[in-house]
Amino acid sequence: MKKISYLLIALFLVPTLFLTSCDKGDDTGVDATPAFTLMKDYVINNNLDIDKIITNTDGEKFVVGPPATAEDVPAYIAKYTILDIRSAEAFAAGHIEGAKNISFSNILTEGAAAAKPVLMVCYSGQTACYATALMRMYGYSHTKALKWGMSGWNSALASGWNAKIGAEEAKGHANWTTESAPTNLTFADPVFSTLSTDGATIFKNQVEKAVATGFKTASGTDVLNNPNNYFINNYFNATDYSSFGHVDGSYRILPLKLADNSYKGLDPASNAKVVTYCYTGQTSAVVTACLNVLGYDAYSLTYGMNGLYNTNTAWASNQWGGDSNPKDLPLAQ
């Protein structure tokens, strides 16, 4: 009888041990390397840190402006595979000659099929910049976004930008301040579960997950009225942080690189909505894409400073209606 009892115990224990040994998440035993660390090492060693996404190793920025004149358009569009991620209705109403209308969820598939560097196109440039960052992280490092989107290509499509800059919500708002930035804190790394122990695979899976989720945004109205609901990071230089003013309580954590650990100033907690804002919402879209891939719950503030306070006297560049205005380049239908 004892032998039978021992045999029964063994039969129950073996499956339990087998299932336990298959867990490859961050809690896989005392000596297991956290998934974030594996991914971090891969990102640094393969020139995929945030600075290399903003400007690739060939010195190409993530965004490119439209051509100067209609005569320049043929040579301009010949350089790219143009992917337009606007709605089918908006695309039919007017698009760049040769562009292909696709859904955001298909950007990685279309990137693999592209014969030339990809130019991502959207309404305002913001979603295209988010897509561009994800494409660059996935290996399509020469992908660029059309600055200002179709709003900058033709004035007939600029209604979104033109309407948004009139709000001037930050002007005179109680939560808009010129006080010094709060002292940056130091947080632990994000934690997430994965069955992989390979940094490249983890990173690839995180990019795919971010694409499937889509562009995560926060409105200037909500952030300005409810700053305590967010962990806010202002992606300005120190001079502009003071001269423009900023949302009360905004940190200034730059450049968010893994290599120098500046990213550790961000709170990875699941209840900490990390919202980044810049001048146009385009750089913050890139930053937000990178942060979501790294495991943060990250959001880009739409339209950036232009949406909050377009008439601010501190502008030197990237001001919609100031140094930046829509062109009247040709549209295909």
Coordinates of C-alpha atoms in Angstrom, one line a residue:
M1 CA 0.0 0.0 0.0
K2 CA 2.9 2.4 0.8
K3 CA 4.3 1.9 -2.7
I4 CA 1.0 2.7 -4.3
S5 CA 0.7 5.9 -2.1
Y6 CA 4.2 7.1 -3.1
L7 CA 3.4 6.4 -6.7
L8 CA 0.2 8.5 -6.5
I9 CA 2.0 11.4 -4.9
A10 CA 4.7 11.3 -7.6
L11 CA 2.1 11.4 -10.3
F12 CA 0.5 14.6 -8.8
L13 CA 3.9 16.3 -8.3
V14 CA 5.4 15.8 -11.7
P15 CA 2.9 17.9 -13.7
T16 CA 3.1 20.7 -11.0
L17 CA 6.9 20.8 -11.4
F18 CA 6.6 20.8 -15.1
L19 CA 4.2 23.7 -15.2
T20 CA 6.3 25.7 -12.8
S21 CA 9.4 25.3 -14.8
C22 CA 7.7 26.7 -17.9
D23 CA 7.1 30.1 -16.4
K24 CA 9.5 32.5 -18.2
G25 CA 8.2 35.7 -16.7
D26 CA 10.0 38.2 -14.6
D27 CA 9.6 36.0 -11.5
T28 CA 11.4 32.9 -12.9
G29 CA 13.5 32.1 -9.9
V30 CA 16.1 33.9 -8.0
D31 CA 18.7 34.2 -10.8
A32 CA 16.3 35.1 -13.6
T33 CA 17.1 38.2 -15.6
P34 CA 14.1 40.6 -15.7
A35 CA 12.5 40.9 -19.2
F36 CA 13.0 44.6 -19.2
T37 CA 16.8 44.2 -18.6
L38 CA 17.1 41.7 -21.4
M39 CA 15.2 44.1 -23.7
K40 CA 17.2 47.1 -22.5
D41 CA 20.6 45.5 -23.3
Y42 CA 19.3 44.5 -26.7
V43 CA 18.1 48.1 -27.4
I44 CA 21.3 49.7 -26.4
N45 CA 23.6 47.3 -28.2
N46 CA 21.6 47.6 -31.5
N47 CA 21.3 51.4 -31.7
L48 CA 17.6 51.4 -30.9
D49 CA 17.7 53.8 -27.9
I50 CA 15.3 56.7 -28.1
D51 CA 17.9 59.1 -29.5
K52 CA 18.5 56.7 -32.4
I53 CA 14.7 56.6 -33.1
I54 CA 14.5 60.4 -33.1
T55 CA 17.5 60.6 -35.4
N56 CA 18.8 57.4 -36.9
T57 CA 22.4 56.4 -37.3
D58 CA 22.6 58.0 -40.7
G59 CA 21.6 61.3 -39.2
E60 CA 18.0 61.3 -40.6
K61 CA 15.3 62.8 -38.3
F62 CA 12.0 61.0 -37.9
V63 CA 10.1 63.8 -39.6
V64 CA 10.5 65.6 -43.0
G65 CA 8.7 68.6 -44.3
P66 CA 6.8 68.8 -47.5
P67 CA 8.5 70.0 -50.7
A68 CA 8.8 73.7 -51.2
T69 CA 6.9 74.0 -54.5
A70 CA 4.6 72.0 -56.7
E71 CA 7.5 71.6 -59.2
D72 CA 9.5 69.7 -56.4
V73 CA 6.7 67.2 -55.8
P74 CA 7.6 64.5 -58.4
A75 CA 11.2 64.2 -57.2
Y76 CA 10.0 64.3 -53.6
I77 CA 7.5 61.5 -53.9
A78 CA 9.8 59.3 -56.0
K79 CA 12.0 58.8 -53.0
Y80 CA 9.4 57.1 -50.8
T81 CA 6.8 54.4 -50.5
I82 CA 4.0 56.7 -49.2
L83 CA 1.6 55.1 -46.7
D84 CA -1.4 57.2 -45.8
I85 CA -3.1 56.1 -42.5
R86 CA -6.1 58.4 -42.7
S87 CA -9.7 57.2 -43.2
A88 CA -10.7 55.9 -46.6
E89 CA -13.1 58.9 -46.9
A90 CA -10.3 61.4 -46.2
F91 CA -8.0 59.7 -48.6
A92 CA -10.5 59.7 -51.4
A93 CA -11.1 63.4 -50.9
G94 CA -7.5 64.2 -51.6
H95 CA -4.1 62.5 -51.1
I96 CA -0.5 62.6 -52.4
E97 CA 0.0 61.1 -55.8
G98 CA 1.1 57.4 -55.5
A99 CA 0.2 57.1 -51.8
K100 CA -1.4 53.9 -50.5
N101 CA -4.2 54.1 -48.0
I102 CA -3.7 51.5 -45.2
S103 CA -4.9 51.0 -41.6
F104 CA -2.6 51.8 -38.7
S105 CA -2.6 48.1 -37.7
N106 CA -1.0 47.1 -41.0
I107 CA 2.1 49.4 -40.8
L108 CA 4.6 46.6 -40.1
T109 CA 3.3 44.4 -42.8
E110 CA 3.4 47.3 -45.3
G111 CA 6.9 48.2 -44.1
A112 CA 8.1 44.8 -45.0
A113 CA 6.7 45.0 -48.5
A114 CA 8.0 48.5 -49.2
A115 CA 10.7 48.8 -51.9
K116 CA 11.7 52.3 -50.8
P117 CA 12.0 54.1 -47.5
V118 CA 8.5 54.7 -46.1
L119 CA 6.9 58.1 -45.7
M120 CA 4.0 57.9 -43.1
V121 CA 1.2 60.3 -43.7
C122 CA -1.8 61.3 -41.5
Y123 CA -4.0 64.3 -40.8
S124 CA -1.7 66.4 -38.5
G125 CA 1.6 64.5 -38.4
Q126 CA 1.0 63.2 -34.9
T127 CA -0.2 59.6 -35.6
A128 CA 2.2 59.3 -38.5
C129 CA 5.1 60.1 -36.1
Y130 CA 3.9 57.5 -33.6
A131 CA 3.8 55.0 -36.5
T132 CA 7.2 56.1 -37.7
A133 CA 8.8 55.4 -34.3
L134 CA 7.3 51.9 -34.2
M135 CA 8.5 51.3 -37.7
R136 CA 12.0 52.4 -36.8
M137 CA 12.1 50.3 -33.7
Y138 CA 11.0 47.3 -35.8
G139 CA 14.0 47.7 -38.1
Y140 CA 12.7 50.1 -40.8
S141 CA 15.1 52.8 -39.6
H142 CA 14.7 55.1 -42.7
T143 CA 11.0 55.6 -42.2
K144 CA 9.9 59.2 -41.8
A145 CA 6.7 61.1 -41.1
L146 CA 5.3 64.0 -43.1
K147 CA 5.6 67.0 -40.8
W148 CA 2.2 68.5 -40.1
G149 CA 0.6 65.7 -42.0
M150 CA -1.8 66.5 -44.9
S151 CA -2.6 69.8 -43.0
G152 CA 0.8 71.0 -44.1
W153 CA 0.6 69.6 -47.6
N154 CA -2.5 71.6 -48.7
S155 CA -4.4 74.4 -47.0
A156 CA -7.7 72.8 -47.9
L157 CA -6.9 70.0 -45.5
A158 CA -5.7 72.2 -42.6
S159 CA -9.0 72.6 -40.8
G160 CA -7.9 70.4 -37.8
W161 CA -4.9 72.4 -37.0
N162 CA -6.5 75.7 -37.7
A163 CA -9.4 74.9 -35.3
K164 CA -7.2 73.6 -32.5
I165 CA -4.9 76.5 -32.2
G166 CA -7.7 78.9 -31.5
A167 CA -8.5 77.4 -28.1
E168 CA -5.6 79.1 -26.2
E169 CA -6.6 77.1 -23.1
A170 CA -3.4 77.6 -21.2
K171 CA -3.5 81.4 -21.4
G172 CA -4.4 82.6 -17.9
H173 CA -5.2 79.1 -16.7
A174 CA -4.7 78.4 -12.9
N175 CA -2.7 75.3 -13.7
W176 CA -0.3 77.1 -16.1
T177 CA 2.9 78.3 -14.3
T178 CA 6.4 79.5 -14.8
E179 CA 7.7 78.0 -11.6
S180 CA 10.8 75.8 -11.5
A181 CA 10.5 72.1 -12.5
P182 CA 10.1 69.7 -9.6
T183 CA 13.1 67.6 -8.6
N184 CA 13.3 64.5 -10.7
L185 CA 12.8 61.2 -8.8
T186 CA 14.3 57.8 -9.5
F187 CA 12.0 54.9 -10.1
A188 CA 12.4 51.2 -10.7
D189 CA 12.2 49.6 -14.2
P190 CA 8.8 48.6 -15.7
V191 CA 7.8 45.0 -15.0
F192 CA 6.0 42.9 -17.5
S193 CA 5.6 39.1 -18.2
T194 CA 6.9 37.3 -21.2
L195 CA 7.6 33.7 -22.1
S196 CA 10.8 34.7 -23.9
T197 CA 14.3 35.1 -22.5
D198 CA 15.7 36.7 -25.7
G199 CA 16.0 40.5 -25.7
A200 CA 15.4 40.8 -29.5
T201 CA 12.2 38.7 -29.3
I202 CA 10.9 40.6 -26.3
F203 CA 11.5 44.0 -28.0
K204 CA 9.8 42.8 -31.2
N205 CA 6.8 41.5 -29.3
Q206 CA 6.5 44.8 -27.5
V207 CA 6.5 46.8 -30.7
E208 CA 3.8 44.5 -32.2
K209 CA 1.8 45.0 -29.1
A210 CA 2.0 48.8 -29.3
V211 CA 0.9 48.6 -33.0
A212 CA -2.1 46.5 -32.1
T213 CA -3.0 48.9 -29.3
G214 CA -2.8 52.0 -31.5
F215 CA -1.9 55.6 -30.8
K216 CA -2.4 56.6 -27.1
T217 CA -3.2 60.2 -26.6
A218 CA -4.4 62.7 -24.0
S219 CA -6.1 66.0 -24.7
G220 CA -4.6 69.3 -23.6
T221 CA -7.9 70.1 -22.0
D222 CA -7.9 67.1 -19.7
V223 CA -4.2 67.4 -18.7
L224 CA -4.5 71.1 -18.0
N225 CA -7.7 70.7 -16.0
N226 CA -6.6 67.5 -14.2
P227 CA -2.8 67.5 -13.9
N228 CA -2.8 65.2 -10.9
N229 CA -4.3 62.4 -13.0
Y230 CA -1.1 62.2 -15.0
F231 CA 2.7 61.9 -14.6
I232 CA 3.5 64.9 -16.9
N233 CA 6.8 65.2 -18.7
N234 CA 7.7 68.4 -20.7
Y235 CA 10.0 67.6 -23.6
F236 CA 11.4 71.1 -23.9
N237 CA 14.9 72.5 -23.3
A238 CA 15.4 74.3 -20.0
T239 CA 15.0 77.8 -21.5
D240 CA 11.7 77.0 -23.2
Y241 CA 10.4 75.3 -20.1
S242 CA 10.6 78.6 -18.3
S243 CA 9.8 81.1 -21.1
F244 CA 6.8 79.3 -22.4
G245 CA 5.5 78.3 -19.0
H246 CA 4.2 74.8 -18.4
V247 CA 1.5 72.7 -16.9
D248 CA 1.8 72.8 -13.1
G249 CA 3.9 69.9 -11.8
S250 CA 5.4 69.0 -15.1
Y251 CA 8.8 67.3 -14.9
R252 CA 11.5 67.9 -17.4
I253 CA 13.1 64.5 -17.9
L254 CA 15.4 64.3 -20.9
P255 CA 16.5 62.6 -23.0
L256 CA 14.9 59.4 -21.6
K257 CA 17.7 57.2 -22.9
L258 CA 18.2 53.7 -21.6
A259 CA 22.0 54.1 -21.9
D260 CA 22.3 57.0 -19.4
N261 CA 19.4 55.8 -17.2
S262 CA 17.6 59.1 -17.6
Y263 CA 14.4 57.1 -18.3
K264 CA 14.4 56.1 -14.6
G265 CA 12.8 59.5 -13.9
L266 CA 9.5 58.2 -15.2
D267 CA 7.0 56.3 -13.0
P268 CA 6.3 52.8 -14.3
A269 CA 3.4 52.2 -12.0
S270 CA 0.2 50.9 -13.6
N271 CA -1.8 53.8 -12.3
A272 CA 0.7 56.4 -13.5
K273 CA -0.4 57.7 -16.9
V274 CA 2.8 59.2 -18.3
V275 CA 1.9 62.0 -20.7
T276 CA 4.6 63.7 -22.7
Y277 CA 4.2 67.0 -24.5
C278 CA 6.3 69.0 -26.9
Y279 CA 5.7 71.9 -29.4
T280 CA 3.6 70.2 -32.0
G281 CA 2.6 66.8 -30.6
Q282 CA 4.9 65.1 -33.2
T283 CA 8.1 64.6 -31.1
S284 CA 6.0 63.6 -28.1
A285 CA 4.3 61.0 -30.4
V286 CA 7.7 59.4 -31.0
V287 CA 8.6 59.5 -27.3
T288 CA 5.3 58.0 -26.4
A289 CA 5.7 55.1 -28.8
C290 CA 9.1 54.3 -27.4
L291 CA 7.8 54.5 -23.8
N292 CA 4.9 52.2 -24.5
V293 CA 7.3 49.6 -26.1
L294 CA 9.4 49.8 -22.9
G295 CA 6.4 49.0 -20.8
Y296 CA 5.1 52.4 -19.6
D297 CA 1.5 53.4 -19.7
A298 CA 2.3 56.4 -22.0
Y299 CA 0.3 59.0 -23.8
S300 CA 1.0 61.9 -26.1
L301 CA -0.6 65.3 -25.5
T302 CA -2.3 66.1 -28.8
Y303 CA -1.2 69.2 -30.7
G304 CA 1.4 70.0 -28.0
M305 CA 2.2 73.6 -27.1
N306 CA 0.4 74.8 -30.3
G307 CA -2.8 73.4 -29.0
L308 CA -2.3 74.8 -25.5
Y309 CA -1.0 78.3 -26.2
N310 CA -0.3 79.1 -29.9
T311 CA 0.0 82.9 -29.3
N312 CA 2.7 82.5 -26.6
T313 CA 5.4 85.1 -27.3
A314 CA 8.2 82.6 -26.7
W315 CA 7.9 80.9 -30.1
A316 CA 11.1 80.7 -32.3
S317 CA 10.1 77.7 -34.5
N318 CA 7.4 75.1 -35.0
Q319 CA 4.6 77.5 -34.5
W320 CA 1.6 76.7 -36.6
G321 CA 0.6 79.9 -38.4
G322 CA 3.9 81.5 -37.5
D323 CA 7.0 80.0 -39.1
S324 CA 4.9 77.0 -40.2
N325 CA 2.0 77.3 -42.6
P326 CA 0.2 74.9 -45.0
K327 CA 1.2 74.8 -48.6
D328 CA -1.0 74.3 -51.6
L329 CA 0.7 71.3 -53.1
P330 CA -1.2 69.1 -55.6
L331 CA -3.8 66.5 -54.5
A332 CA -4.8 63.3 -56.2
Q333 CA -8.3 61.9 -56.0

